mmCIF file of C-alpha atoms and ligand atoms in Angstrom:
data_model
loop_
_atom_site.group_PDB
_atom_site.id
_atom_site.type_symbol
_atom_site.label_atom_id
_atom_site.label_comp_id
_atom_site.label_asym_id
_atom_site.label_seq_id
_atom_site.Cartn_x
_atom_site.Cartn_y
_atom_site.Cartn_z
ATOM 1 C CA UNK A 38 -0.193 0.167 0.006
ATOM 2 C CA UNK A 39 1.212 3.379 -0.568
ATOM 3 C CA UNK A 40 -0.124 6.528 0.841
ATOM 4 C CA UNK A 41 -0.351 9.491 -1.279
ATOM 5 C CA UNK A 42 -1.290 13.112 -0.618
ATOM 6 C CA UNK A 43 -2.254 15.905 -3.002
ATOM 7 C CA UNK A 44 -1.669 19.532 -2.112
ATOM 8 C CA UNK A 45 -3.326 22.346 -4.221
ATOM 9 C CA UNK A 46 -2.230 25.845 -4.379
ATOM 10 C CA UNK A 47 -4.418 29.137 -4.895
ATOM 11 C CA UNK A 48 -3.997 32.645 -4.104
ATOM 12 C CA UNK A 49 -6.462 34.565 -1.884
ATOM 13 C CA UNK A 50 -6.924 38.276 -2.230
ATOM 14 C CA UNK A 51 -8.594 40.429 0.432
ATOM 15 C CA UNK A 52 -10.767 41.984 -2.420
ATOM 16 C CA UNK A 53 -10.759 42.416 -6.263
ATOM 17 C CA UNK A 54 -9.217 45.838 -5.790
ATOM 18 C CA UNK A 55 -5.962 43.875 -4.874
ATOM 19 C CA UNK A 56 -5.988 41.979 -8.157
ATOM 20 C CA UNK A 57 -3.762 43.249 -11.376
ATOM 21 C CA UNK A 58 -5.847 45.404 -13.801
ATOM 22 C CA UNK A 59 -6.890 42.634 -16.206
ATOM 23 C CA UNK A 60 -8.268 40.456 -13.543
ATOM 24 C CA UNK A 61 -9.934 43.366 -11.643
ATOM 25 C CA UNK A 62 -11.708 44.263 -14.988
ATOM 26 C CA UNK A 63 -12.614 40.698 -15.628
ATOM 27 C CA UNK A 64 -14.214 40.630 -12.084
ATOM 28 C CA UNK A 65 -16.408 43.706 -12.908
ATOM 29 C CA UNK A 66 -17.531 42.096 -16.173
ATOM 30 C CA UNK A 67 -18.581 38.959 -14.023
ATOM 31 C CA UNK A 68 -20.809 41.530 -12.074
ATOM 32 C CA UNK A 69 -22.117 43.008 -15.185
ATOM 33 C CA UNK A 70 -23.011 39.493 -16.299
ATOM 34 C CA UNK A 71 -24.851 38.695 -13.192
ATOM 35 C CA UNK A 72 -27.444 41.220 -14.064
ATOM 36 C CA UNK A 73 -28.710 39.010 -16.751
ATOM 37 C CA UNK A 74 -29.278 36.173 -14.345
ATOM 38 C CA UNK A 75 -32.717 34.404 -14.756
ATOM 39 C CA UNK A 76 -33.110 32.843 -11.316
ATOM 40 C CA UNK A 77 -36.925 33.473 -10.259
ATOM 41 C CA UNK A 78 -36.467 29.872 -8.421
ATOM 42 C CA UNK A 79 -33.328 30.070 -6.351
ATOM 43 C CA UNK A 80 -33.083 33.869 -6.144
ATOM 44 C CA UNK A 81 -29.282 33.032 -6.407
ATOM 45 C CA UNK A 82 -27.819 35.196 -8.988
ATOM 46 C CA UNK A 83 -24.528 34.052 -10.623
ATOM 47 C CA UNK A 84 -22.181 35.951 -13.208
ATOM 48 C CA UNK A 85 -19.314 34.622 -15.063
ATOM 49 C CA UNK A 86 -17.100 36.181 -17.506
ATOM 50 C CA UNK A 87 -14.498 34.784 -19.723
ATOM 51 C CA UNK A 88 -11.473 36.742 -21.101
ATOM 52 C CA UNK A 89 -10.163 35.623 -24.266
ATOM 53 C CA UNK A 90 -6.549 35.767 -25.568
ATOM 54 C CA UNK A 91 -7.717 38.505 -28.186
ATOM 55 C CA UNK A 92 -9.038 40.822 -25.341
ATOM 56 C CA UNK A 93 -12.854 39.518 -26.045
ATOM 57 C CA UNK A 94 -14.938 39.187 -22.914
ATOM 58 C CA UNK A 95 -17.905 36.731 -23.136
ATOM 59 C CA UNK A 96 -20.770 36.829 -20.102
ATOM 60 C CA UNK A 97 -22.569 34.037 -18.815
ATOM 61 C CA UNK A 98 -25.271 34.086 -16.233
ATOM 62 C CA UNK A 99 -27.355 31.245 -14.597
ATOM 63 C CA UNK A 100 -30.456 30.593 -16.409
ATOM 64 C CA UNK A 101 -33.368 28.687 -14.695
ATOM 65 C CA UNK A 102 -36.495 27.402 -15.755
ATOM 66 C CA UNK A 103 -39.824 26.279 -14.296
ATOM 67 C CA UNK A 104 -38.611 22.631 -15.596
ATOM 68 C CA UNK A 105 -35.530 22.738 -13.087
ATOM 69 C CA UNK A 106 -33.356 20.318 -15.211
ATOM 70 C CA UNK A 107 -33.735 22.542 -18.320
ATOM 71 C CA UNK A 108 -31.624 25.345 -16.742
ATOM 72 C CA UNK A 109 -27.855 26.003 -16.617
ATOM 73 C CA UNK A 110 -25.116 27.497 -14.425
ATOM 74 C CA UNK A 111 -23.365 30.824 -15.628
ATOM 75 C CA UNK A 112 -20.104 29.037 -16.126
ATOM 76 C CA UNK A 113 -21.503 26.640 -18.655
ATOM 77 C CA UNK A 114 -23.605 29.413 -20.349
ATOM 78 C CA UNK A 115 -20.265 31.360 -21.052
ATOM 79 C CA UNK A 116 -18.213 28.210 -21.876
ATOM 80 C CA UNK A 117 -20.652 26.756 -24.214
ATOM 81 C CA UNK A 118 -20.990 30.296 -25.716
ATOM 82 C CA UNK A 119 -17.080 30.031 -26.311
ATOM 83 C CA UNK A 120 -17.237 26.589 -27.656
ATOM 84 C CA UNK A 121 -20.026 27.585 -30.150
ATOM 85 C CA UNK A 122 -18.616 30.811 -31.389
ATOM 86 C CA UNK A 123 -14.734 31.508 -30.332
ATOM 87 C CA UNK A 124 -13.032 27.988 -30.285
ATOM 88 C CA UNK A 125 -10.079 29.336 -31.944
ATOM 89 C CA UNK A 126 -9.569 32.124 -29.359
ATOM 90 C CA UNK A 127 -8.129 30.674 -26.052
ATOM 91 C CA UNK A 128 -9.698 31.272 -22.722
ATOM 92 C CA UNK A 129 -7.152 33.050 -20.582
ATOM 93 C CA UNK A 130 -9.333 33.364 -17.441
ATOM 94 C CA UNK A 131 -12.609 33.141 -15.866
ATOM 95 C CA UNK A 132 -14.302 35.078 -13.236
ATOM 96 C CA UNK A 133 -17.233 33.747 -11.193
ATOM 97 C CA UNK A 134 -19.498 35.801 -8.778
ATOM 98 C CA UNK A 135 -22.889 35.364 -6.953
ATOM 99 C CA UNK A 136 -25.311 37.349 -5.023
ATOM 100 C CA UNK A 137 -28.550 36.581 -3.360
ATOM 101 C CA UNK A 138 -30.902 38.768 -1.342
ATOM 102 C CA UNK A 139 -31.749 35.564 1.050
ATOM 103 C CA UNK A 140 -28.302 35.237 2.706
ATOM 104 C CA UNK A 141 -25.024 36.877 2.845
ATOM 105 C CA UNK A 142 -22.450 35.101 0.984
ATOM 106 C CA UNK A 143 -19.180 35.483 2.753
ATOM 107 C CA UNK A 144 -16.885 33.201 0.660
ATOM 108 C CA UNK A 145 -16.506 32.896 -2.889
ATOM 109 C CA UNK A 146 -18.699 30.438 -4.466
ATOM 110 C CA UNK A 147 -17.121 27.459 -6.306
ATOM 111 C CA UNK A 148 -18.277 26.189 -9.433
ATOM 112 C CA UNK A 149 -20.320 22.948 -9.668
ATOM 113 C CA UNK A 150 -18.756 19.592 -10.690
ATOM 114 C CA UNK A 151 -20.400 19.453 -14.192
ATOM 115 C CA UNK A 152 -19.013 23.040 -14.843
ATOM 116 C CA UNK A 153 -15.538 22.049 -13.768
ATOM 117 C CA UNK A 154 -15.873 19.069 -16.303
ATOM 118 C CA UNK A 155 -16.750 21.358 -19.121
ATOM 119 C CA UNK A 156 -13.719 23.631 -18.080
ATOM 120 C CA UNK A 157 -11.448 20.666 -18.225
ATOM 121 C CA UNK A 158 -12.533 19.958 -21.517
ATOM 122 C CA UNK A 159 -11.785 23.148 -22.994
ATOM 123 C CA UNK A 160 -8.792 23.544 -21.116
ATOM 124 C CA UNK A 161 -7.356 20.501 -22.503
ATOM 125 C CA UNK A 162 -8.618 21.280 -25.942
ATOM 126 C CA UNK A 163 -6.835 24.454 -26.034
ATOM 127 C CA UNK A 164 -3.724 22.948 -24.347
ATOM 128 C CA UNK A 165 -3.487 26.189 -22.031
ATOM 129 C CA UNK A 166 -4.424 26.619 -18.108
ATOM 130 C CA UNK A 167 -7.517 28.989 -17.423
ATOM 131 C CA UNK A 168 -7.087 30.927 -14.356
ATOM 132 C CA UNK A 169 -10.334 30.896 -12.346
ATOM 133 C CA UNK A 170 -11.148 33.849 -9.895
ATOM 134 C CA UNK A 171 -14.033 33.211 -7.648
ATOM 135 C CA UNK A 172 -15.102 36.107 -5.666
ATOM 136 C CA UNK A 173 -18.153 37.657 -3.820
ATOM 137 C CA UNK A 174 -19.072 41.265 -2.675
ATOM 138 C CA UNK A 175 -18.337 40.405 1.248
ATOM 139 C CA UNK A 176 -15.406 37.892 0.937
ATOM 140 C CA UNK A 177 -11.961 37.210 -0.064
ATOM 141 C CA UNK A 178 -10.962 36.408 -3.717
ATOM 142 C CA UNK A 179 -9.688 33.005 -4.553
ATOM 143 C CA UNK A 180 -7.433 32.850 -7.756
ATOM 144 C CA UNK A 181 -6.760 29.177 -9.237
ATOM 145 C CA UNK A 182 -4.415 28.375 -11.969
ATOM 146 C CA UNK A 183 -6.199 25.948 -13.851
ATOM 147 C CA UNK A 184 -9.068 23.490 -13.383
ATOM 148 C CA UNK A 185 -6.668 20.711 -12.177
ATOM 149 C CA UNK A 186 -6.548 22.537 -8.842
ATOM 150 C CA UNK A 187 -10.239 21.377 -8.367
ATOM 151 C CA UNK A 188 -10.030 18.082 -10.221
ATOM 152 C CA UNK A 189 -6.662 16.576 -9.787
ATOM 153 C CA UNK A 190 -8.143 13.345 -11.250
ATOM 154 C CA UNK A 191 -10.375 14.835 -13.841
ATOM 155 C CA UNK A 192 -11.940 12.710 -16.750
ATOM 156 C CA UNK A 193 -10.155 13.442 -20.011
ATOM 157 C CA UNK A 194 -9.485 10.766 -22.502
ATOM 158 C CA UNK A 195 -7.148 11.795 -25.397
ATOM 159 C CA UNK A 196 -8.147 8.633 -27.124
ATOM 160 C CA UNK A 197 -11.780 9.510 -27.443
ATOM 161 C CA UNK A 198 -11.272 12.729 -29.475
ATOM 162 C CA UNK A 199 -8.389 11.451 -31.801
HETATM 163 ZN ZN1 ZN B 428 -22.078 24.888 -12.638
#
């Protein structure tokens, strides 16, 4: 038997004002993206913004539906937009934020497993890590260098796409 230990590294900042300008700007775009959240059921608004290598910014927000499974997270709304329309313009970073009137969010909200899997697919496809910036209005900012921070054993099989 061999015992293994996996460590992850990420950076924490007190607020988005402590980030460099491109990262700070991207966070402000995620806040803008949140404005189009359609979340009448959960009342939990999420905004995601992607920065592409060309400088293009893509917005995503959570889109809920009366038929619950028909909705989609903010991250995948943005990521599938990228996959459908900008696949040759690599994703440099993704910022995600959330807000609700129901309670105070004091820590960044991490992406769900399905969004991380989609992010993993595209990160592998473009062969460049995507910086992930998670933040909320009243808590710290977490910055991760790539999806493997979240998914060290991520499912990706090159042989399936060859
Ligand atoms: Zn998700």
